[in-house]
Amino acid sequence: MRLFVSGLRKLVRRPASWVTLGMLVGLLALILIAVGGTANERVNATREAAAKSLITFPEAYDRILQFITGLGGLFAVIYGAAIAGSEWGWGTLKSAVARGESRVKYMLISYVSVAVMIGVGLLITFAVGVLAAIFAAHLANVSTSGLGDSATLGGLPERLLKGWFAVVEEGALGFTIATLARSQLAGIGVGIAFYFGESFATIVLPDIVKYLPFSVANAALATTSTSTGGGGIFAANTDVLSPDQALLLVGVWLIGALVVAAVFSDRAEITG
């Protein structure tokens, strides 16, 4: 508990926590408001309907959550890599080991702290996204009558929990990559390359890519509305994996990544 609380305090003070959250929240709000401001100016009726679907409730709840696990996954990779890389670059891991802390315990608890911060960031981003979507709906003269849909609201806690789990898995990849590289910069660079590389590989290797970490993270939250192409940039590329299958693979990737990070940290030589 002492390490966990200390880790949270450390992360709250780090600029990376606030910069990452601010960029994601700002980007989501700008996209939704831009959609609301231009939805009625589209000459193509199909495109206008697709744009308005992003700010029409209750479907907008799923669109926002898909955005968080989509592009938000990239921010989670960067954040995880920044935190893990700093443990080596700033010598905090070395200091912890010198105090007699277990390397495996220290690294795992460090990521638990990261996971909690990701959860807080997800809730803040989701709340801001909903407010931005309401504002955008008013700009586009779209009804917000579905805002209080009881069935959707009743399922939101479960979907938010699944979304957190998916984003935590993506953050764990960045955390592990930076741990293996012992560098923030290398971890962030390789993590970004992995993220976009998986996206491009979908074109030529769809049967393989659907099992990779970012694809399963998106597929874990797929619904009928987000898997049929109606979600535009918010839509998930789910192929044939069911949400339950994808959620299981999310857990496999998460555990695997943390095991690799812990084992490497335990055996690595710490110098400097």
C-alpha angles and dihedrals in degrees: 000000000000092000091045095052090044090051093052092050090050093051094047090058095047118100090219090069094055097037093051093047093045094051094049095045092045094048094048093048093047093050094050095045091047089052091050093047095050103030095099093046095065113111093201111080093205093053091046091053091047091050093048091049088068091063100034116105139257089020090053090070090065093042091055093047091049089053091052093051092041111047089007087064089063090053089049090054091051092046094048091048092048092053096044093044091052090058088066101031096047095039096237092131090051090051092050092050090049088056089056099258119152109251093218093048092046095051095044093048089046089059092046086059089050090050091053091050089050089052092052090047091050092053092047093047092047093049092049090046092054091049091048091049091052091051091046091049090056090050090053094042090242118154117248094199091120092059092098098041102154097209093052094043090049091057096043098090091055093046092047089051091051090047091052091049091051094048091045088056091053091048090051090060092057090044092053096043091052090046092054091046093041086218138100094210096047092045093051093044096049091042092054091046090051091050096052093035090059090049093052093043089062088077095061105020107034094148091057101035093057088071095050122104103258094043094050090046090058094041091053089069098040119136131176090267095049098043099051097067096259093116100067109197088359094058123108125233096226102156106180103329114115118225090250093052090047092049090053091052090048087060092048092052092045095051092042093051094049093046090053092048092048095047093046092049091049093053101033120107111242113211137165 
